[in-house]
mmCIF file of C-alpha atoms in Angstrom:
data_model
loop_
_atom_site.group_PDB
_atom_site.id
_atom_site.type_symbol
_atom_site.label_atom_id
_atom_site.label_comp_id
_atom_site.label_asym_id
_atom_site.label_seq_id
_atom_site.Cartn_x
_atom_site.Cartn_y
_atom_site.Cartn_z
ATOM 1 C CA MET A 27 80.062 31.942 -10.802
ATOM 2 C CA LEU A 28 79.351 35.105 -9.013
ATOM 3 C CA THR A 29 79.649 38.311 -11.065
ATOM 4 C CA ALA A 30 80.157 41.881 -9.643
ATOM 5 C CA VAL A 31 77.636 44.370 -10.558
ATOM 6 C CA PRO A 32 78.298 48.195 -10.396
ATOM 7 C CA THR A 33 76.237 50.472 -8.631
ATOM 8 C CA ALA A 34 74.100 52.699 -10.670
ATOM 9 C CA ALA A 35 72.690 56.134 -10.010
ATOM 10 C CA GLN A 36 69.350 55.578 -7.936
ATOM 11 C CA GLU A 37 66.243 57.286 -8.298
ATOM 12 C CA ILE A 38 64.135 57.421 -4.965
ATOM 13 C CA ILE A 39 60.521 57.768 -5.216
ATOM 14 C CA HIS A 40 58.502 58.813 -2.234
ATOM 15 C CA LEU A 41 55.096 57.279 -2.281
ATOM 16 C CA PRO A 42 51.988 58.923 -0.431
ATOM 17 C CA THR A 43 51.480 58.134 3.218
ATOM 18 C CA GLU A 44 47.655 57.936 3.046
ATOM 19 C CA ASP A 45 46.228 54.513 1.928
ATOM 20 C CA ARG A 46 43.831 54.477 -1.068
ATOM 21 C CA TRP A 47 41.618 51.342 -0.533
ATOM 22 C CA LEU A 48 40.817 49.003 -3.046
ATOM 23 C CA ASP A 49 37.731 46.869 -3.586
ATOM 24 C CA ALA A 50 38.842 42.968 -3.422
ATOM 25 C CA ASP A 51 35.736 41.712 -5.316
ATOM 26 C CA PHE A 52 37.381 39.621 -7.706
ATOM 27 C CA GLU A 53 35.856 37.514 -10.463
ATOM 28 C CA ASP A 54 35.616 33.822 -9.769
ATOM 29 C CA VAL A 55 36.915 31.824 -12.644
ATOM 30 C CA TYR A 56 37.076 28.110 -11.539
ATOM 31 C CA HIS A 57 37.737 25.979 -8.454
ATOM 32 C CA ILE A 58 39.690 22.623 -8.386
ATOM 33 C CA GLY A 59 40.299 20.084 -5.919
ATOM 34 C CA LEU A 60 36.695 19.932 -4.336
ATOM 35 C CA PRO A 61 35.724 16.559 -2.624
ATOM 36 C CA THR A 62 32.946 16.181 -5.215
ATOM 37 C CA GLY A 63 35.056 16.705 -8.118
ATOM 38 C CA GLU A 64 36.842 14.579 -10.775
ATOM 39 C CA VAL A 65 39.158 11.697 -9.518
ATOM 40 C CA TRP A 66 42.263 13.654 -10.897
ATOM 41 C CA GLU A 67 41.498 16.672 -8.703
ATOM 42 C CA GLN A 68 41.626 14.600 -5.355
ATOM 43 C CA PHE A 69 44.711 16.267 -4.286
ATOM 44 C CA GLY A 70 46.842 14.999 -1.433
ATOM 45 C CA ARG A 71 49.210 18.141 -0.981
ATOM 46 C CA VAL A 72 49.248 20.981 -3.294
ATOM 47 C CA ASP A 73 52.770 22.509 -2.874
ATOM 48 C CA ASP A 74 52.914 25.009 -5.699
ATOM 49 C CA VAL A 75 51.200 26.239 -8.588
ATOM 50 C CA ALA A 76 52.056 28.381 -11.730
ATOM 51 C CA PHE A 77 50.720 29.855 -15.010
ATOM 52 C CA ASP A 78 52.112 29.684 -18.398
ATOM 53 C CA GLY A 79 51.686 32.391 -21.073
ATOM 54 C CA ALA A 80 48.388 30.813 -22.490
ATOM 55 C CA GLY A 81 46.731 31.012 -18.952
ATOM 56 C CA ARG A 82 47.018 27.304 -18.259
ATOM 57 C CA LEU A 83 47.434 26.454 -14.570
ATOM 58 C CA TYR A 84 49.989 23.863 -13.408
ATOM 59 C CA VAL A 85 49.555 22.312 -10.014
ATOM 60 C CA LEU A 86 52.176 20.361 -8.316
ATOM 61 C CA ASP A 87 50.888 17.611 -5.875
ATOM 62 C CA SER A 88 53.951 16.597 -4.010
ATOM 63 C CA GLN A 89 52.355 13.852 -2.003
ATOM 64 C CA ILE A 90 52.077 11.832 -5.295
ATOM 65 C CA GLY A 91 54.803 13.735 -7.284
ATOM 66 C CA THR A 92 52.572 14.668 -10.186
ATOM 67 C CA VAL A 93 51.776 17.723 -12.060
ATOM 68 C CA PHE A 94 48.320 18.521 -13.298
ATOM 69 C CA VAL A 95 47.825 21.030 -16.334
ATOM 70 C CA VAL A 96 44.592 22.813 -16.140
ATOM 71 C CA GLY A 97 43.017 24.703 -19.077
ATOM 72 C CA THR A 98 41.485 28.073 -18.803
ATOM 73 C CA ASP A 99 38.024 26.493 -18.050
ATOM 74 C CA GLY A 100 39.142 24.309 -15.185
ATOM 75 C CA ASN A 101 39.272 21.099 -16.893
ATOM 76 C CA LEU A 102 42.344 18.667 -17.124
ATOM 77 C CA ILE A 103 44.447 18.924 -20.087
ATOM 78 C CA HIS A 104 47.018 16.360 -19.173
ATOM 79 C CA GLN A 105 49.292 15.260 -16.174
ATOM 80 C CA PHE A 106 52.828 14.095 -15.797
ATOM 81 C CA GLY A 107 55.133 12.768 -13.225
ATOM 82 C CA GLN A 108 55.077 10.022 -10.451
ATOM 83 C CA GLN A 109 57.113 9.146 -7.436
ATOM 84 C CA GLY A 110 59.759 6.953 -8.396
ATOM 85 C CA SER A 111 63.346 6.279 -9.879
ATOM 86 C CA GLY A 112 62.804 6.425 -13.371
ATOM 87 C CA PRO A 113 63.341 9.092 -16.259
ATOM 88 C CA GLY A 114 60.753 11.842 -15.438
ATOM 89 C CA ASP A 115 60.096 10.458 -12.036
ATOM 90 C CA PHE A 116 60.409 12.416 -8.705
ATOM 91 C CA PHE A 117 62.030 11.232 -5.415
ATOM 92 C CA GLU A 118 60.748 14.381 -3.555
ATOM 93 C CA ALA A 119 59.216 17.091 -5.821
ATOM 94 C CA ARG A 120 59.496 20.567 -3.925
ATOM 95 C CA GLN A 121 58.835 23.416 -6.336
ATOM 96 C CA LEU A 122 57.289 24.056 -9.801
ATOM 97 C CA LEU A 123 58.502 26.613 -12.399
ATOM 98 C CA VAL A 124 56.696 27.178 -15.477
ATOM 99 C CA MET A 125 58.078 29.192 -18.644
ATOM 100 C CA ASP A 126 55.659 31.311 -20.834
ATOM 101 C CA ASP A 127 55.690 28.598 -23.595
ATOM 102 C CA GLY A 128 54.629 25.783 -21.073
ATOM 103 C CA ARG A 129 57.991 24.303 -20.480
ATOM 104 C CA THR A 130 58.301 23.156 -17.014
ATOM 105 C CA VAL A 131 60.896 22.800 -14.281
ATOM 106 C CA VAL A 132 60.398 20.686 -11.138
ATOM 107 C CA ILE A 133 62.860 20.807 -8.427
ATOM 108 C CA ASP A 134 63.536 17.268 -7.184
ATOM 109 C CA PHE A 135 65.379 17.769 -3.760
ATOM 110 C CA GLN A 136 66.361 14.125 -3.049
ATOM 111 C CA ALA A 137 67.613 13.872 -6.580
ATOM 112 C CA ARG A 138 69.487 16.967 -6.275
ATOM 113 C CA ALA A 139 68.431 18.047 -9.487
ATOM 114 C CA TYR A 140 66.257 20.322 -11.820
ATOM 115 C CA LYS A 141 63.996 18.257 -14.014
ATOM 116 C CA LEU A 142 62.913 19.743 -17.374
ATOM 117 C CA PHE A 143 59.827 18.930 -19.246
ATOM 118 C CA ASP A 144 58.568 20.251 -22.604
ATOM 119 C CA ALA A 145 55.320 22.025 -23.232
ATOM 120 C CA ASN A 146 53.677 18.626 -23.397
ATOM 121 C CA GLY A 147 54.904 17.213 -20.340
ATOM 122 C CA ARG A 148 57.640 15.008 -22.051
ATOM 123 C CA PHE A 149 60.771 14.666 -19.815
ATOM 124 C CA GLU A 150 63.850 16.139 -21.387
ATOM 125 C CA ARG A 151 66.733 15.932 -18.957
ATOM 126 C CA SER A 152 67.773 16.507 -15.614
ATOM 127 C CA VAL A 153 70.409 19.381 -14.383
ATOM 128 C CA ARG A 154 72.322 18.710 -11.399
ATOM 129 C CA TYR A 155 72.792 21.441 -8.667
ATOM 130 C CA GLY A 156 75.354 21.538 -6.010
ATOM 131 C CA ASP A 157 77.941 18.971 -4.587
ATOM 132 C CA PRO A 158 76.426 15.327 -4.695
ATOM 133 C CA SER A 159 76.965 15.029 -0.865
ATOM 134 C CA PHE A 160 75.425 18.456 -0.095
ATOM 135 C CA SER A 161 72.458 20.518 -1.244
ATOM 136 C CA ALA A 162 71.011 23.776 0.097
ATOM 137 C CA ILE A 163 68.378 25.450 -2.048
ATOM 138 C CA GLY A 164 66.014 28.443 -1.674
ATOM 139 C CA ASP A 165 62.704 29.602 -3.231
ATOM 140 C CA HIS A 166 62.825 29.961 -7.154
ATOM 141 C CA MET A 167 60.871 31.730 -9.685
ATOM 142 C CA ALA A 168 61.085 31.709 -13.412
ATOM 143 C CA GLU A 169 62.730 34.734 -15.163
ATOM 144 C CA ARG A 170 60.291 36.343 -17.477
ATOM 145 C CA GLY A 171 61.253 36.038 -21.368
ATOM 146 C CA SER A 172 64.101 33.786 -20.773
ATOM 147 C CA ASP A 173 64.953 30.020 -19.842
ATOM 148 C CA GLY A 174 66.600 31.096 -16.364
ATOM 149 C CA LEU A 175 65.380 30.991 -12.835
ATOM 150 C CA ILE A 176 65.956 33.259 -10.002
ATOM 151 C CA THR A 177 66.806 32.363 -6.551
ATOM 152 C CA VAL A 178 68.762 33.210 -3.329
ATOM 153 C CA THR A 179 70.788 30.195 -2.277
ATOM 154 C CA ILE A 180 72.026 31.932 1.056
ATOM 155 C CA GLN A 181 68.545 31.914 2.337
ATOM 156 C CA PRO A 182 67.619 28.235 1.928
ATOM 157 C CA THR A 183 64.461 26.617 2.377
ATOM 158 C CA SER A 184 65.879 23.083 2.199
ATOM 159 C CA ILE A 185 69.374 21.625 3.261
ATOM 160 C CA SER A 186 70.769 18.065 2.897
ATOM 161 C CA TRP A 187 73.973 16.474 3.345
ATOM 162 C CA SER A 188 75.978 13.306 3.785
ATOM 163 C CA GLY A 189 79.465 12.850 5.348
ATOM 164 C CA GLU A 190 81.302 16.111 6.467
ATOM 165 C CA PRO A 191 79.687 19.418 5.365
ATOM 166 C CA PRO A 192 81.766 21.776 3.306
ATOM 167 C CA THR A 193 83.198 24.875 4.854
ATOM 168 C CA TRP A 194 80.656 27.676 4.288
ATOM 169 C CA PRO A 195 82.318 31.266 4.559
ATOM 170 C CA ASP A 196 80.504 34.089 6.634
ATOM 171 C CA PRO A 197 78.589 36.113 3.914
ATOM 172 C CA VAL A 198 79.305 39.680 3.298
ATOM 173 C CA SER A 199 75.869 39.972 1.046
ATOM 174 C CA ARG A 200 73.125 37.972 -0.189
ATOM 175 C CA PRO A 201 73.195 37.548 -3.814
ATOM 176 C CA ILE A 202 70.085 37.323 -5.874
ATOM 177 C CA GLU A 203 71.070 34.892 -8.770
ATOM 178 C CA ARG A 204 70.127 33.751 -12.149
ATOM 179 C CA VAL A 205 70.191 30.062 -12.488
ATOM 180 C CA SER A 206 71.203 28.820 -15.991
ATOM 181 C CA LEU A 207 69.958 25.317 -16.718
ATOM 182 C CA SER A 208 71.852 25.081 -20.307
ATOM 183 C CA GLY A 209 74.320 22.542 -19.256
ATOM 184 C CA GLU A 210 74.512 19.345 -17.276
ATOM 185 C CA GLU A 211 75.033 21.248 -13.955
ATOM 186 C CA VAL A 212 73.473 24.605 -12.839
ATOM 187 C CA VAL A 213 75.586 27.875 -13.354
ATOM 188 C CA TYR A 214 74.873 30.818 -10.857
ATOM 189 C CA ASP A 215 75.365 34.559 -11.958
ATOM 190 C CA THR A 216 74.554 37.480 -9.578
ATOM 191 C CA ILE A 217 72.003 39.818 -10.760
ATOM 192 C CA VAL A 218 72.320 42.088 -7.603
ATOM 193 C CA GLU A 219 73.954 41.990 -4.088
ATOM 194 C CA ALA A 220 71.240 42.449 -1.382
ATOM 195 C CA TYR A 221 72.072 43.474 2.229
ATOM 196 C CA SER A 222 73.224 40.925 4.607
ATOM 197 C CA PRO A 223 72.238 41.323 8.402
ATOM 198 C CA PRO A 224 74.657 40.719 11.234
ATOM 199 C CA LEU A 225 75.307 37.061 12.207
ATOM 200 C CA GLN A 226 74.882 35.464 15.355
ATOM 201 C CA PRO A 227 78.299 35.843 17.134
ATOM 202 C CA PRO A 228 80.298 32.550 17.607
ATOM 203 C CA ASP A 229 80.428 32.697 21.269
ATOM 204 C CA ALA A 230 76.779 32.979 21.786
ATOM 205 C CA GLY A 231 76.625 29.357 21.694
ATOM 206 C CA VAL A 232 73.904 29.391 18.992
ATOM 207 C CA GLY A 233 75.666 27.477 16.059
ATOM 208 C CA ARG A 234 74.217 27.587 12.596
ATOM 209 C CA PHE A 235 71.074 26.437 10.927
ATOM 210 C CA GLY A 236 71.136 23.218 12.848
ATOM 211 C CA SER A 237 74.969 22.868 12.204
ATOM 212 C CA ASP A 238 78.189 24.665 12.518
ATOM 213 C CA TRP A 239 78.766 25.593 8.897
ATOM 214 C CA LEU A 240 75.687 27.436 7.602
ATOM 215 C CA PRO A 241 75.592 30.989 8.497
ATOM 216 C CA ARG A 242 72.830 31.835 10.760
ATOM 217 C CA TYR A 243 71.486 35.607 11.126
ATOM 218 C CA VAL A 244 70.205 37.124 14.166
ATOM 219 C CA GLU A 245 66.767 36.426 14.660
ATOM 220 C CA ARG A 246 64.055 38.569 13.065
ATOM 221 C CA SER A 247 66.490 39.812 10.447
ATOM 222 C CA PRO A 248 64.957 41.133 7.390
ATOM 223 C CA ARG A 249 64.529 38.375 4.659
ATOM 224 C CA ILE A 250 64.769 39.035 0.980
ATOM 225 C CA TYR A 251 61.462 38.963 -1.039
ATOM 226 C CA TRP A 252 61.708 39.387 -4.668
ATOM 227 C CA GLY A 253 59.756 39.282 -7.909
ATOM 228 C CA ALA A 254 60.584 39.243 -11.674
ATOM 229 C CA LEU A 255 59.333 41.960 -13.840
ATOM 230 C CA PRO A 256 58.400 41.450 -17.460
ATOM 231 C CA ASP A 257 61.165 43.672 -18.872
ATOM 232 C CA GLY A 258 63.606 41.465 -17.174
ATOM 233 C CA ARG A 259 64.470 43.641 -14.058
ATOM 234 C CA LEU A 260 63.648 42.583 -10.528
ATOM 235 C CA ALA A 261 61.760 44.151 -7.679
ATOM 236 C CA PHE A 262 63.010 43.258 -4.145
ATOM 237 C CA SER A 263 63.077 44.111 -0.513
ATOM 238 C CA ASP A 264 66.175 43.349 1.727
ATOM 239 C CA SER A 265 65.777 45.651 4.753
ATOM 240 C CA SER A 266 63.571 46.357 7.745
ATOM 241 C CA ALA A 267 62.505 49.773 5.925
ATOM 242 C CA TYR A 268 59.684 49.994 3.337
ATOM 243 C CA ALA A 269 62.212 50.471 0.504
ATOM 244 C CA ILE A 270 61.198 48.330 -2.676
ATOM 245 C CA LYS A 271 64.347 48.305 -5.047
ATOM 246 C CA ILE A 272 64.208 48.009 -8.755
ATOM 247 C CA ALA A 273 67.412 46.287 -10.259
ATOM 248 C CA ALA A 274 68.679 44.885 -13.420
ATOM 249 C CA ALA A 275 71.826 42.619 -14.068
ATOM 250 C CA GLY A 276 74.886 44.781 -14.989
ATOM 251 C CA THR A 277 73.457 47.980 -13.696
ATOM 252 C CA GLY A 278 72.321 47.247 -10.091
ATOM 253 C CA VAL A 279 69.655 49.187 -8.201
ATOM 254 C CA THR A 280 68.301 51.923 -10.133
ATOM 255 C CA ARG A 281 64.952 52.919 -8.539
ATOM 256 C CA ILE A 282 63.816 52.736 -4.748
ATOM 257 C CA LEU A 283 60.165 53.056 -4.182
ATOM 258 C CA THR A 284 59.349 54.156 -0.477
ATOM 259 C CA ARG A 285 56.348 54.789 1.883
ATOM 260 C CA PRO A 286 57.118 56.717 5.125
ATOM 261 C CA PHE A 287 56.341 53.935 7.447
ATOM 262 C CA GLN A 288 58.809 53.388 10.469
ATOM 263 C CA PRO A 289 59.964 49.996 11.449
ATOM 264 C CA GLU A 290 58.827 49.165 14.866
ATOM 265 C CA PRO A 291 61.379 48.320 17.557
ATOM 266 C CA ILE A 292 61.502 44.752 18.899
ATOM 267 C CA SER A 293 60.653 44.962 22.422
ATOM 268 C CA ASP A 294 61.874 42.812 25.555
ATOM 269 C CA ASP A 295 58.247 41.275 25.424
ATOM 270 C CA ASP A 296 58.329 40.358 21.808
ATOM 271 C CA ILE A 297 61.880 38.536 22.576
ATOM 272 C CA ARG A 298 60.312 36.700 25.808
ATOM 273 C CA ASP A 299 57.226 35.616 23.997
ATOM 274 C CA TRP A 300 59.432 34.211 21.173
ATOM 275 C CA LYS A 301 61.677 32.583 23.618
ATOM 276 C CA ASP A 302 58.906 31.201 25.804
ATOM 277 C CA ALA A 303 57.017 29.522 23.014
ATOM 278 C CA ARG A 304 60.188 27.766 21.761
ATOM 279 C CA LEU A 305 61.044 26.579 25.273
ATOM 280 C CA GLU A 306 57.426 25.193 25.660
ATOM 281 C CA ASN A 307 57.760 23.374 22.433
ATOM 282 C CA LEU A 308 61.304 22.073 23.393
ATOM 283 C CA GLU A 309 59.865 20.415 26.665
ATOM 284 C CA LYS A 310 57.176 18.495 24.386
ATOM 285 C CA ARG A 311 59.799 16.932 22.334
ATOM 286 C CA SER A 312 60.198 13.306 23.249
ATOM 287 C CA ASP A 313 63.587 11.698 24.288
ATOM 288 C CA GLU A 314 63.678 9.718 20.944
ATOM 289 C CA VAL A 315 63.566 12.913 18.958
ATOM 290 C CA LEU A 316 66.270 14.563 20.923
ATOM 291 C CA GLU A 317 68.608 11.655 20.454
ATOM 292 C CA ARG A 318 68.682 11.675 16.622
ATOM 293 C CA PRO A 319 72.200 12.176 15.194
ATOM 294 C CA ARG A 320 73.356 15.810 14.729
ATOM 295 C CA LEU A 321 76.348 17.434 13.492
ATOM 296 C CA ASP A 322 79.028 18.707 16.077
ATOM 297 C CA ASP A 323 82.223 20.372 14.619
ATOM 298 C CA GLY A 324 81.519 18.394 11.300
ATOM 299 C CA ARG A 325 80.974 14.994 12.801
ATOM 300 C CA ARG A 326 77.696 13.117 13.143
ATOM 301 C CA VAL A 327 76.876 12.558 16.887
ATOM 302 C CA ARG A 328 74.035 10.677 18.836
ATOM 303 C CA PRO A 329 73.400 13.114 21.784
ATOM 304 C CA ASN A 330 72.031 12.204 25.234
ATOM 305 C CA ALA A 331 68.446 13.435 25.616
ATOM 306 C CA ASN A 332 69.068 15.403 28.728
ATOM 307 C CA GLU A 333 72.191 17.008 27.497
ATOM 308 C CA GLU A 334 70.467 17.895 24.283
ATOM 309 C CA ARG A 335 67.767 19.441 26.036
ATOM 310 C CA ARG A 336 69.967 21.480 27.938
ATOM 311 C CA ARG A 337 71.921 22.523 24.924
ATOM 312 C CA GLN A 338 68.875 23.576 23.004
ATOM 313 C CA ARG A 339 67.665 25.596 25.847
ATOM 314 C CA GLN A 340 70.822 27.356 25.906
ATOM 315 C CA LEU A 341 70.483 28.030 22.239
ATOM 316 C CA ILE A 342 67.040 29.556 22.650
ATOM 317 C CA GLU A 343 68.178 31.860 25.712
ATOM 318 C CA ASN A 344 71.277 33.000 23.996
ATOM 319 C CA THR A 345 69.604 33.831 20.546
ATOM 320 C CA GLN A 346 70.196 37.464 19.579
ATOM 321 C CA PHE A 347 67.543 39.544 17.841
ATOM 322 C CA TYR A 348 67.549 42.256 15.133
ATOM 323 C CA PRO A 349 66.581 45.579 16.505
ATOM 324 C CA HIS A 350 63.528 46.400 14.422
ATOM 325 C CA GLN A 351 60.543 44.381 13.091
ATOM 326 C CA SER A 352 60.517 44.510 9.204
ATOM 327 C CA ILE A 353 57.700 46.393 7.559
ATOM 328 C CA VAL A 354 57.663 44.069 4.556
ATOM 329 C CA TRP A 355 56.295 40.619 5.089
ATOM 330 C CA SER A 356 56.236 39.441 1.448
ATOM 331 C CA LEU A 357 56.516 40.784 -2.142
ATOM 332 C CA SER A 358 55.347 39.205 -5.268
ATOM 333 C CA THR A 359 54.995 40.544 -8.944
ATOM 334 C CA THR A 360 52.246 40.327 -11.535
ATOM 335 C CA TRP A 361 52.307 39.070 -15.306
ATOM 336 C CA ASN A 362 52.226 42.840 -16.168
ATOM 337 C CA GLY A 363 54.673 44.230 -13.755
ATOM 338 C CA LYS A 364 52.579 45.263 -10.809
ATOM 339 C CA ILE A 365 54.393 44.883 -7.385
ATOM 340 C CA TRP A 366 52.130 43.664 -4.595
ATOM 341 C CA VAL A 367 53.949 44.390 -0.995
ATOM 342 C CA TRP A 368 52.407 42.864 2.157
ATOM 343 C CA ARG A 369 53.454 45.084 4.850
ATOM 344 C CA ARG A 370 53.410 45.049 8.674
ATOM 345 C CA GLY A 371 50.758 47.197 10.494
ATOM 346 C CA GLN A 372 51.062 48.572 14.044
ATOM 347 C CA GLY A 373 51.518 45.414 16.183
ATOM 348 C CA GLY A 374 50.477 42.962 13.422
ATOM 349 C CA PRO A 375 49.225 42.530 9.898
ATOM 350 C CA GLY A 376 48.703 45.645 7.953
ATOM 351 C CA ALA A 377 47.866 45.960 4.329
ATOM 352 C CA ILE A 378 48.748 44.782 0.826
ATOM 353 C CA ASP A 379 50.093 47.558 -1.363
ATOM 354 C CA VAL A 380 49.857 47.598 -4.880
ATOM 355 C CA LEU A 381 52.705 49.447 -6.957
ATOM 356 C CA ASP A 382 53.838 49.559 -10.640
ATOM 357 C CA MET A 383 57.619 49.498 -11.245
ATOM 358 C CA GLU A 384 57.789 52.749 -12.729
ATOM 359 C CA GLY A 385 56.770 54.094 -9.153
ATOM 360 C CA THR A 386 53.204 54.693 -9.049
ATOM 361 C CA TYR A 387 51.066 53.834 -5.969
ATOM 362 C CA VAL A 388 47.978 52.187 -7.075
ATOM 363 C CA GLY A 389 46.274 51.434 -3.762
ATOM 364 C CA SER A 390 45.960 48.938 -1.085
ATOM 365 C CA TYR A 391 43.899 45.880 0.035
ATOM 366 C CA SER A 392 42.827 45.172 3.549
ATOM 367 C CA THR A 393 44.238 41.732 4.701
ATOM 368 C CA GLU A 394 40.706 41.297 6.071
ATOM 369 C CA THR A 395 39.314 41.092 2.483
ATOM 370 C CA THR A 396 41.998 39.420 0.563
ATOM 371 C CA ARG A 397 45.550 38.107 0.510
ATOM 372 C CA ALA A 398 48.367 37.838 -2.053
ATOM 373 C CA PRO A 399 47.958 34.988 -4.584
ATOM 374 C CA GLN A 400 50.390 31.969 -4.675
ATOM 375 C CA ALA A 401 50.799 32.764 -8.687
ATOM 376 C CA PHE A 402 49.896 35.508 -11.018
ATOM 377 C CA GLY A 403 49.113 34.914 -14.523
ATOM 378 C CA PRO A 404 48.215 36.531 -18.102
ATOM 379 C CA ASN A 405 45.067 38.287 -18.339
ATOM 380 C CA GLY A 406 44.716 39.222 -14.742
ATOM 381 C CA LEU A 407 44.667 35.363 -13.592
ATOM 382 C CA ALA A 408 45.603 34.676 -9.981
ATOM 383 C CA ALA A 409 45.660 31.310 -8.152
ATOM 384 C CA TYR A 410 45.090 30.755 -4.596
ATOM 385 C CA ILE A 411 45.857 27.491 -2.535
ATOM 386 C CA ASP A 412 43.384 26.813 0.178
ATOM 387 C CA TYR A 413 42.937 23.813 2.611
ATOM 388 C CA ASP A 414 40.171 23.385 5.237
ATOM 389 C CA GLU A 415 40.319 21.865 8.736
ATOM 390 C CA PHE A 416 40.310 18.366 7.125
ATOM 391 C CA ASP A 417 43.574 19.295 5.209
ATOM 392 C CA VAL A 418 41.610 19.022 1.980
ATOM 393 C CA HIS A 419 43.610 21.045 -0.772
ATOM 394 C CA THR A 420 41.797 23.089 -3.117
ATOM 395 C CA VAL A 421 42.896 25.836 -5.808
ATOM 396 C CA VAL A 422 40.676 28.749 -6.392
ATOM 397 C CA VAL A 423 41.565 30.802 -9.684
ATOM 398 C CA LYS A 424 40.279 34.479 -9.747
ATOM 399 C CA ARG A 425 40.448 37.282 -12.300
ATOM 400 C CA LEU A 426 42.163 40.553 -10.933
ATOM 401 C CA PRO A 427 41.154 43.880 -12.405
ATOM 402 C CA LEU A 428 43.626 45.427 -15.042
ATOM 403 C CA GLU A 429 44.799 48.307 -12.796
ATOM 404 C CA VAL A 430 46.280 45.740 -10.027
ATOM 405 C CA ASN A 431 47.551 42.835 -12.372
#
């Protein structure tokens, strides 16, 4: 269910232009996943990590479909889940969400379900999402202080269908939605409507995200980045400008935090480089790959390799672009309500700004000294997923100073 929200009076806070540089000398707490470690930490592929309110770390190894729960000392407390078709098993575990009290939600994409576990890792139940013949899911995060999740389904990360796909109308906005898991099937409620950039025109020959039914935005369009705040509000970015919006269900956007950085126009050279790279990759694809079945006007067809190569070449050449490079590259929020904003610099990566939700600029980190963590936890805990040239996955837990966590 989509619920319209009113537009509230918006307070615009202009943050300073000059950067205040912060020291990224964070305290090491523990490392897991080292080749010389315990048997349980010989991870195959770490896809997601999250903390609960006690500071325990939850690690999803999607290669074996298992969640490892690690104490604040870096030792294993317990583990649950495996690949399979039984209760509490996973066909394809994709995302991990952890509530403050340790209850866990794992999104099983192939099962088209959210699978719920109690704080001890015991399987409770599954909640279905979407049509059994079609699924589109986006990134999720746990909503602080509630049993809900937050997502943007119009910005999918995974798509699956069988038979003819449903009609997907062109969007007029991109709703950030709360996902309720209280019933047998998910219920969506809109928290706030975010900006929807222009779509590729139908006559450009570009189709939709690999099909003719899912809307495709013009290339380099601003994505939505969002984070949940401890008081139930959201911080999000939905435009090419540096405009971090604070919003709540029922009231919409109430505050906008800005810094006076101007988006860079996208140049002809940028566009040509993008197209040349994709044309080069297309020429490397084998005929066997190009002849795999695809959707055409809602029907599955097996294309001829030469015709498919020509078709995809045309798609690349006809792709249209958003006029500006977005300043915001990612956004995340800490346990205590700080907002980490990774912003674009002149011609490439810039810095990570730390703001608070009331509109104070705390300072900035150079991207040469640190990056945003994959997960924030209580008491300044932060988890980073690393992998080396041999694809060995490790997780590093650090403690951040109070002013930025």
